[in-house]
Tab-separated table of C-alpha atoms in Angstrom:
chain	number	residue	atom	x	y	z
A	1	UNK	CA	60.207	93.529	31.472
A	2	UNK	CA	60.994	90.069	30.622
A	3	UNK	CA	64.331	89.388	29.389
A	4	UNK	CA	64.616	87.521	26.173
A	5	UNK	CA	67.459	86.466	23.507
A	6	UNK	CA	68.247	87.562	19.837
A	7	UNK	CA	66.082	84.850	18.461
A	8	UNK	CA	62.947	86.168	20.669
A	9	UNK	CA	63.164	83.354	23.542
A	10	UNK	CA	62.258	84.508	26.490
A	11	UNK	CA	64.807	84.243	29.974
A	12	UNK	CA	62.765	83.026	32.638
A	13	UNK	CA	63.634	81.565	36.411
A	14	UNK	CA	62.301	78.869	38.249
A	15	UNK	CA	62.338	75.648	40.744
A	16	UNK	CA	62.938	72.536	39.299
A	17	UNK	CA	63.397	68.854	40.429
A	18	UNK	CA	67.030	67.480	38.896
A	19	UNK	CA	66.320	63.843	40.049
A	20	UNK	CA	63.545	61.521	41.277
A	21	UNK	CA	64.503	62.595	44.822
A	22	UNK	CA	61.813	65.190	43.831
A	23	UNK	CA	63.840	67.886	46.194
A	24	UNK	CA	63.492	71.677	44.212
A	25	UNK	CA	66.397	74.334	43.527
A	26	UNK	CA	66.589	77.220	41.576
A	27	UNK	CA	66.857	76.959	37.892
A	28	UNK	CA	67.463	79.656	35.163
A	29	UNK	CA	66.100	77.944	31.619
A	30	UNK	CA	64.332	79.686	28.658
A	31	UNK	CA	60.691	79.810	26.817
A	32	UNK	CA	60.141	79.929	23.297
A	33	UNK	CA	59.354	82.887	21.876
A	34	UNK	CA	56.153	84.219	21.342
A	35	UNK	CA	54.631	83.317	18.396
A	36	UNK	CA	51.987	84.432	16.721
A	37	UNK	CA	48.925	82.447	18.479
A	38	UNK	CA	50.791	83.110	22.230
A	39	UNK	CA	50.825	84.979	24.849
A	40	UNK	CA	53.362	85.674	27.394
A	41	UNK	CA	52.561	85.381	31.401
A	42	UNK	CA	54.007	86.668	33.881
A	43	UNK	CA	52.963	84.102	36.704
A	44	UNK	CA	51.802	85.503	39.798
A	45	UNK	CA	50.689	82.372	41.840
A	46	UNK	CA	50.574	78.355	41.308
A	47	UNK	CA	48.897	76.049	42.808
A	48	UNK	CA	50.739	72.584	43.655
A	49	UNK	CA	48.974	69.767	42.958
A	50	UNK	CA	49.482	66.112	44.271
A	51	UNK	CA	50.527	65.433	40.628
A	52	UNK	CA	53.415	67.687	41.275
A	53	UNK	CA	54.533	65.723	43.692
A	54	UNK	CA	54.087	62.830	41.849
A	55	UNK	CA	55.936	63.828	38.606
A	56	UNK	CA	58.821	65.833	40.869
A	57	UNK	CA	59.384	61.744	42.268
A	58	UNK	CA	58.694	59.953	39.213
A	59	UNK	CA	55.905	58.101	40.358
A	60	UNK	CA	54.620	57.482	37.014
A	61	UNK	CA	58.328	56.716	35.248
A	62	UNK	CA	57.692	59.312	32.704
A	63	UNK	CA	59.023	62.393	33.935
A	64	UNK	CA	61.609	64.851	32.814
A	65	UNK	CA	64.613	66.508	34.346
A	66	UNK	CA	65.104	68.709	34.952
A	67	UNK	CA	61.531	69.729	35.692
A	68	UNK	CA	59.598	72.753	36.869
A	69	UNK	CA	56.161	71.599	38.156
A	70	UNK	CA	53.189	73.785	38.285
A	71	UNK	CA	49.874	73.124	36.470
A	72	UNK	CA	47.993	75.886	38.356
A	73	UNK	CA	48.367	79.027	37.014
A	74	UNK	CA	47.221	82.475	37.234
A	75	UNK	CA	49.263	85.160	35.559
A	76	UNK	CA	49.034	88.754	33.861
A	77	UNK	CA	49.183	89.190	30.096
A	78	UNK	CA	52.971	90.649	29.369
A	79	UNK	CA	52.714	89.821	25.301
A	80	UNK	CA	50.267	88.858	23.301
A	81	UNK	CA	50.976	87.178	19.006
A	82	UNK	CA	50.305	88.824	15.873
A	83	UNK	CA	47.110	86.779	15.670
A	84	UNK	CA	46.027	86.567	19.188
A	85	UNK	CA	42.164	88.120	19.712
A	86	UNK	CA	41.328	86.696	23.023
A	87	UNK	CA	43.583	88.493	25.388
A	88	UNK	CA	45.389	92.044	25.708
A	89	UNK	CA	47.861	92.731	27.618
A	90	UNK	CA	47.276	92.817	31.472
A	91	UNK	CA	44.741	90.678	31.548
A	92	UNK	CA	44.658	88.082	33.565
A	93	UNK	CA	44.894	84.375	32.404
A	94	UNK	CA	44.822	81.012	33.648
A	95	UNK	CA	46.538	77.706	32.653
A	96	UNK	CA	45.655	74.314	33.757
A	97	UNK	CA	47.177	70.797	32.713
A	98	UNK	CA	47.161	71.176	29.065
A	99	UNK	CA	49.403	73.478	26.445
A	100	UNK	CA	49.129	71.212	23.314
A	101	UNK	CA	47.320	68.925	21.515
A	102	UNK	CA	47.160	67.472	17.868
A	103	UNK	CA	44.373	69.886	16.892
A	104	UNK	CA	42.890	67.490	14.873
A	105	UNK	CA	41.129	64.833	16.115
A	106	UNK	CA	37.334	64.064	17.428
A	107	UNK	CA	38.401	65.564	20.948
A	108	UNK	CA	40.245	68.520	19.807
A	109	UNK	CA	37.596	69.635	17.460
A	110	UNK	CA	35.471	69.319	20.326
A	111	UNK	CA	37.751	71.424	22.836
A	112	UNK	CA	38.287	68.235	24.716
A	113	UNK	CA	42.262	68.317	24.119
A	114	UNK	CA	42.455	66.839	27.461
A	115	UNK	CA	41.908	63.455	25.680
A	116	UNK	CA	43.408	64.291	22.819
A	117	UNK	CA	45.816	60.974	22.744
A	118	UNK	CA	48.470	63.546	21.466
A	119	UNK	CA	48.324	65.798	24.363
A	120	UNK	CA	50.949	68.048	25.602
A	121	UNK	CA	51.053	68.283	29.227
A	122	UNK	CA	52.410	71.486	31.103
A	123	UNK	CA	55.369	70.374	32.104
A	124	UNK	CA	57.750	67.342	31.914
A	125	UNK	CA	56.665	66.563	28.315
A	126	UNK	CA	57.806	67.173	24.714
A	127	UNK	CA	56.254	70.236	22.851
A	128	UNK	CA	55.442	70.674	18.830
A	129	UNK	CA	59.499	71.418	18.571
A	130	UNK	CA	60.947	68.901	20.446
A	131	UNK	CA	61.874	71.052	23.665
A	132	UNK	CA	60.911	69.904	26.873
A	133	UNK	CA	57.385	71.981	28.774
A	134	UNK	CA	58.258	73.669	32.213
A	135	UNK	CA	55.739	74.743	34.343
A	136	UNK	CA	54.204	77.108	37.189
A	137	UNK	CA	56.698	77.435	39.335
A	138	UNK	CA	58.480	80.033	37.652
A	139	UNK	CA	58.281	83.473	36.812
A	140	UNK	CA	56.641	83.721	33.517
A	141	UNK	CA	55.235	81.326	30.666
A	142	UNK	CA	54.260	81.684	27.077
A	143	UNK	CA	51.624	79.516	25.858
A	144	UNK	CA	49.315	79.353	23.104
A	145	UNK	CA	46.245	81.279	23.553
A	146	UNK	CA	43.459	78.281	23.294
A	147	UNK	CA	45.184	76.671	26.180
A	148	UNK	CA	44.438	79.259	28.589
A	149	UNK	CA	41.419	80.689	29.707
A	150	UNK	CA	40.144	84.578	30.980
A	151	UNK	CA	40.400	84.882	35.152
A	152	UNK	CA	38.209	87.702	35.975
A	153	UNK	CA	40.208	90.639	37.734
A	154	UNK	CA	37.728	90.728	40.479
A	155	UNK	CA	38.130	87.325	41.809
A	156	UNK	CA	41.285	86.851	44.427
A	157	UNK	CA	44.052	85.200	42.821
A	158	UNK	CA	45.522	82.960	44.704
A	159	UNK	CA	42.443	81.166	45.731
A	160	UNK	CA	41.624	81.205	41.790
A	161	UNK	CA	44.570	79.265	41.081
A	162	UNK	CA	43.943	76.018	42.070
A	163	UNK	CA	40.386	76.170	40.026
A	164	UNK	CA	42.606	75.432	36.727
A	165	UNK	CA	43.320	71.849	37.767
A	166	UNK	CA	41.167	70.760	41.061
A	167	UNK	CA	37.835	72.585	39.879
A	168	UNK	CA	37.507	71.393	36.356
A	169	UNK	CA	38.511	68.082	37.476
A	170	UNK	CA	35.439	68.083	40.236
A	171	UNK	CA	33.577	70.498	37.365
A	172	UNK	CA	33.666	68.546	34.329
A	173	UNK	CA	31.883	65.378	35.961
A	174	UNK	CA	29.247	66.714	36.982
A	175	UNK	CA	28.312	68.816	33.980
A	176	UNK	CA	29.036	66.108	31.802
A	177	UNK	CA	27.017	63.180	33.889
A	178	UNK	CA	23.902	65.750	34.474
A	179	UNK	CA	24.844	66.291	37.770
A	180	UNK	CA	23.775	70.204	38.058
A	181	UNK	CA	20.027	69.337	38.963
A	182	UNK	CA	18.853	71.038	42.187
A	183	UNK	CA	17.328	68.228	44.950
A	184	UNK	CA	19.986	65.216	43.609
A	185	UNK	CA	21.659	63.901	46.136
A	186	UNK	CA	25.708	63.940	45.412
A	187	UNK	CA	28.027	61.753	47.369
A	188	UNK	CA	31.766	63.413	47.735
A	189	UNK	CA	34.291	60.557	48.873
A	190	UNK	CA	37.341	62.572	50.253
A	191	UNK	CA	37.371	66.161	51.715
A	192	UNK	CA	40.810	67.187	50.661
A	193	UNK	CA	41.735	69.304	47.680
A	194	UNK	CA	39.362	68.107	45.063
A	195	UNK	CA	36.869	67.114	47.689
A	196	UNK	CA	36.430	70.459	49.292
A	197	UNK	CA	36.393	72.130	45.760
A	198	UNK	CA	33.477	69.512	44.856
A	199	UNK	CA	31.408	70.326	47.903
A	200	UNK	CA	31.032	73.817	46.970
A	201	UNK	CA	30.375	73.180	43.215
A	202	UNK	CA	27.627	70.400	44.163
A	203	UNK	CA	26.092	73.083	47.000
A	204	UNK	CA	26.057	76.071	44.413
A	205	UNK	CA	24.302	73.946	41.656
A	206	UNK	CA	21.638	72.828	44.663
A	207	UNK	CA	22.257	69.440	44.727
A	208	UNK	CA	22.359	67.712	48.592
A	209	UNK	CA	25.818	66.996	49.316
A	210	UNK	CA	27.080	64.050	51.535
A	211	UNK	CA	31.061	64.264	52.527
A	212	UNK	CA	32.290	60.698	52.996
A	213	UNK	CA	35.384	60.058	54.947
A	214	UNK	CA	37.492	57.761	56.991
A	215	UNK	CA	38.500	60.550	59.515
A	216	UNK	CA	35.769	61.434	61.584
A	217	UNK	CA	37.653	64.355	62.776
A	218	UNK	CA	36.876	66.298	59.084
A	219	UNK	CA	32.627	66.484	60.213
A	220	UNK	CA	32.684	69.563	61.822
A	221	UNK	CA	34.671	71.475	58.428
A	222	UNK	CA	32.638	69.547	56.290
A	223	UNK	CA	29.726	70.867	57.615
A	224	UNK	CA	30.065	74.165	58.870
A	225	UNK	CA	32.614	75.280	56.816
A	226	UNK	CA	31.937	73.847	53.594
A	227	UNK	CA	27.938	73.620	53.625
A	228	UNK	CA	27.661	69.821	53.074
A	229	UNK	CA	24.516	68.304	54.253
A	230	UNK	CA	25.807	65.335	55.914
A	231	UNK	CA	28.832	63.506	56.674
A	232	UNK	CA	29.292	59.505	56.568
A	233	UNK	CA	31.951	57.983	58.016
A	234	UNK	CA	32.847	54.763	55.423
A	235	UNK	CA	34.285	52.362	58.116
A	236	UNK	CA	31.474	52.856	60.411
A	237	UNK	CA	28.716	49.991	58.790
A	238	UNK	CA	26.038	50.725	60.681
A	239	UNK	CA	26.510	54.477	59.060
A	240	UNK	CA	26.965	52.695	55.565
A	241	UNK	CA	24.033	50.627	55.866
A	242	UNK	CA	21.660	53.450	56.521
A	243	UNK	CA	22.876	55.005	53.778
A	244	UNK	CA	22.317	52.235	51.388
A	245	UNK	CA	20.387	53.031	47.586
A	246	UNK	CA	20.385	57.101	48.639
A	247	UNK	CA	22.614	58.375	46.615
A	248	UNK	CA	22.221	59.198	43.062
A	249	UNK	CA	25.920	59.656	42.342
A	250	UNK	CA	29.166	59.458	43.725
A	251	UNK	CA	32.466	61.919	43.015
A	252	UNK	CA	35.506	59.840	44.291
A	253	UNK	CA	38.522	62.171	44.937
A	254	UNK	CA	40.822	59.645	47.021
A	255	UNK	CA	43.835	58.449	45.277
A	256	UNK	CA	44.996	56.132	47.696
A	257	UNK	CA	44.095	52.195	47.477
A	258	UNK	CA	40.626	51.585	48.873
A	259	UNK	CA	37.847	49.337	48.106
A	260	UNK	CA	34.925	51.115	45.962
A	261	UNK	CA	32.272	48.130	46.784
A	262	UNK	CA	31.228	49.773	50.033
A	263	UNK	CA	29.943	52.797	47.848
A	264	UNK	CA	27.970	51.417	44.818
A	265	UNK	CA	26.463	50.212	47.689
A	266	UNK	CA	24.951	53.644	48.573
A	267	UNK	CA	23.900	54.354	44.791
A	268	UNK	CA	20.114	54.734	43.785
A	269	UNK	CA	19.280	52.405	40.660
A	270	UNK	CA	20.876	54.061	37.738
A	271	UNK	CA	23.289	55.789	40.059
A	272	UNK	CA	27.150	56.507	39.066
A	273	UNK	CA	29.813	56.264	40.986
A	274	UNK	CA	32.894	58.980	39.191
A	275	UNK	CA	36.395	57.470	39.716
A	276	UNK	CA	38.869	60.871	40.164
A	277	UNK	CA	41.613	59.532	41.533
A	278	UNK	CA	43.900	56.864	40.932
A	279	UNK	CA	45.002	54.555	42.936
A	280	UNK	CA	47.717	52.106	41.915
A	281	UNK	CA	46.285	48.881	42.484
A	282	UNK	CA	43.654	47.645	40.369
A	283	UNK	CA	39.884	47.893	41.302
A	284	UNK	CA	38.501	44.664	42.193
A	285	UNK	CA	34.341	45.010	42.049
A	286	UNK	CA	31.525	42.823	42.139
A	287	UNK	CA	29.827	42.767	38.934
A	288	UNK	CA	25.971	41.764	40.000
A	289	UNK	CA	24.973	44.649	42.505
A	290	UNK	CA	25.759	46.755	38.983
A	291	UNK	CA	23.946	44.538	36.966
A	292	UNK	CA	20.823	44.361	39.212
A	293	UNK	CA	21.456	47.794	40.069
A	294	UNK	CA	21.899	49.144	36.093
A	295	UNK	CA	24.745	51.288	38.005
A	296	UNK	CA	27.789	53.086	36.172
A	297	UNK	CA	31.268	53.694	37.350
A	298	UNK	CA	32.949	56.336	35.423
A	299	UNK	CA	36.154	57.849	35.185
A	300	UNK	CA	36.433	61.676	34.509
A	301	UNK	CA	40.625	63.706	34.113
A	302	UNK	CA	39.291	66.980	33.526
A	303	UNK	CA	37.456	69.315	30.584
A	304	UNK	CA	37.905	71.329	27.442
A	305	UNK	CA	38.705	75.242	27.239
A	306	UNK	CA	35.518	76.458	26.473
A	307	UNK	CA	33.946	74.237	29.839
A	308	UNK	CA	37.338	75.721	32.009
A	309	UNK	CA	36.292	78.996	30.578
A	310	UNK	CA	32.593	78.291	32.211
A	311	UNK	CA	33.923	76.825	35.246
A	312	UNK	CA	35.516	79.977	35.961
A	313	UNK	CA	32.599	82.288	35.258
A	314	UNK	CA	30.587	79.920	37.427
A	315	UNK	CA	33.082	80.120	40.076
A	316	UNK	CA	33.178	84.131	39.875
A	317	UNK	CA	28.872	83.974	39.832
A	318	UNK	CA	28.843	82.045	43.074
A	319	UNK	CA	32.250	83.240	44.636
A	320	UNK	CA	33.362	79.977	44.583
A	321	UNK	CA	37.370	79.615	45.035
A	322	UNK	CA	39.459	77.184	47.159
A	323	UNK	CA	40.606	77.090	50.458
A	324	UNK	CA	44.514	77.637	50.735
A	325	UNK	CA	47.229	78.109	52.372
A	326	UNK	CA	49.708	81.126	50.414
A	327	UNK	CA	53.384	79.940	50.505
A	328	UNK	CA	56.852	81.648	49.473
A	329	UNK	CA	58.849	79.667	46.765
A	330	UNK	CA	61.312	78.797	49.012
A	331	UNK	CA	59.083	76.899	51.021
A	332	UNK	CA	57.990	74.836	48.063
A	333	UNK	CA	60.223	71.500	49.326
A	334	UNK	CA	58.611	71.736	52.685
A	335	UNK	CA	55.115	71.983	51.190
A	336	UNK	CA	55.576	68.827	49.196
A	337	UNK	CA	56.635	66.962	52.391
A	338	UNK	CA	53.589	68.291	54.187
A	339	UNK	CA	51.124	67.150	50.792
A	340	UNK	CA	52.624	63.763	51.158
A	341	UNK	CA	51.220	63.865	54.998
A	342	UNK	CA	48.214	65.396	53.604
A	343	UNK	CA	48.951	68.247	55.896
A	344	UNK	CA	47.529	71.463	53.990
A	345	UNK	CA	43.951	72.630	54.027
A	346	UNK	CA	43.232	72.694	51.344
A	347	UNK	CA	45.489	73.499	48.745
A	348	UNK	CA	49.115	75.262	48.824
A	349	UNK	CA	49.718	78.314	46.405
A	350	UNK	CA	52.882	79.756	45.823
A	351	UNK	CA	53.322	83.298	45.882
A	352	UNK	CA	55.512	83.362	42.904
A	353	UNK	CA	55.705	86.954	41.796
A	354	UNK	CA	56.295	88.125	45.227
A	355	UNK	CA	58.775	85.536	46.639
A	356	UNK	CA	60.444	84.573	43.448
């Protein structure tokens, strides 16, 4: 039973950063209460993300203290509004990046309120009233019920989790470029937590999958344990060059700075190259072999409910889930020293409702 106040907010408990030194401690704040379009979570795992880390630092100069991170996550149905009709309670529900939008616009009559330009992220950011969004890494949540989506019981949780953020982000692309075809031939820069997640999308959907990566060291995983095709290593040029015009698209997962000429190189004519990271330099390109090559580079942050909602049931059809590695909360400031190394395959997920 969650604990709550006389005007109906609910108590809840969490990690939070205080400062841009990004280091975690335990925090006691409170939720809104649940209105008539919410329901109430009680959070059973969250993913971390490398935004997480970013946000807990202040990479990006926007965030929020103090801040619970968490945009990842899987929780049971405690309490659902007056007007709710998509959940009851003990189901289970997921929540991604999103938990607000304008509800107006182009995008959000679409269900894209991912780029709704009044969208409310998870955490860090100001909601409808003015208070300030807290995320995952806490022991329960109330959000409104079109910004979470139905997790079916039989898939495993924890591995679920990080679907909400990394697999729509890998998900959305490729459903929204035509990349689902069985026989195309899908590049996948970066085998780390979006890349892995992308592998096994692009393998279920039948496409041939090449992993491309500085660290010759990931072949073997990429392989054998994740079913790609083949594996190109992007600093070795005689690799590069026999890859050249093979590919008809590209997924980019790396974040860090790194020149993208070397792969519109390895496009087909027509073939897109999808930007899903972001690195913070600018991208410095040569404009002809895209012009004489009628190529496309893209940019993709993610997809609406009702395509999360699909992802999902995709993901349950093909027992598709990520690869991670189950953590107690109080390992959370260790974990985000370890993402910085990337040192976690392939995704950590807190055990909240067990270690809380």
């Amino acid at each position: 039973m969650l604990a709550g106040s006389e005007n109906g907010e609910v108590s809840a408990y969490g990690w939070a950063a205080r400062d841009d030194s990004g280091i975690l401690s335990p925090f006691h704040f409170t939720r809104r209460a649940n209105g008539d379009n919410d329901i109430t979570l009680e959070i059973l795992y969250c993913g971390i993300c490398h935004t997480d880390l970013h946000f807990a630092r202040n990479d990006f100069g926007m965030s929020i203290y103090p801040m619970v991170p968490g945009h990842e996550i899987v929780g049971k149905v405690t309490k659902v509004g007056s007007k709710v009709t998509k959940y009851s309670v003990g189901d289970i529900a997921g929540v991604g990046g999103s938990v607000g939008s304008c509800g107006s616009c182009s995008e959000c009559s679409e269900g894209f309120y991912v780029y709704c330009p009044k969208m409310i992220l998870t955490y860090s950011a100001r909601f409808h009233d003015g208070t300030v969004t807290q995320g995952g890494y806490s022991d329960n949540l109330v959000v409104d019920q079109n910004f979470a989506v139905l997790i079916p019981k039989s898939m495993p949780l924890a591995s679920t989790a990080p679907l909400l953020c990394a697999g729509i982000t890998v998900y959305s692309p490729l459903k929204h470029h035509g990349l689902t075809e069985p026989g195309l031939h899908l590049g996948v820069v970066g085998l780390g937590g979006l890349g892995h997640v992308a592998v096994k999308f692009a393998k279920a959907f039948g496409m041939r999958v090449t992993v491309i990566s500085t660290s010759p060291s990931k072949k073997k995983e990429a392989l054998e344990r994740f079913g790609a095709d083949a594996f190109l290593v992007s600093r070795d040029q005689h690799q590069l060059q026999d890859a050249m015009g093979t590919m008809d698209a590209i997924i980019d997962t790396v974040s860090a700075n790194h020149s993208i000429q070397p792969l519109i190189g390895l496009l087909k004519t027509r073939g897109k190259l999808i930007l899903l990271g972001g690195p913070a330099k600018p991208i410095e390109v040569l404009a002809m072999p895209l012009l004489l090559g009628r190529k496309m580079i893209a940019g993709s942050a993610g997809g609406g409910r009702e395509e999360i909602q699909e992802m999902i049931n995709f993901a349950a059809k093909h027992n598709i889930t990520a690869d991670v590695e189950v953590i107690s909360m109080e390992y959370v400031n260790t974990a985000l020293d370890r993402l910085e190394k990337n040192d976690v395959k392939y995704r950590f997920v807190i055990d909240v409702a067990n270690t809380i």
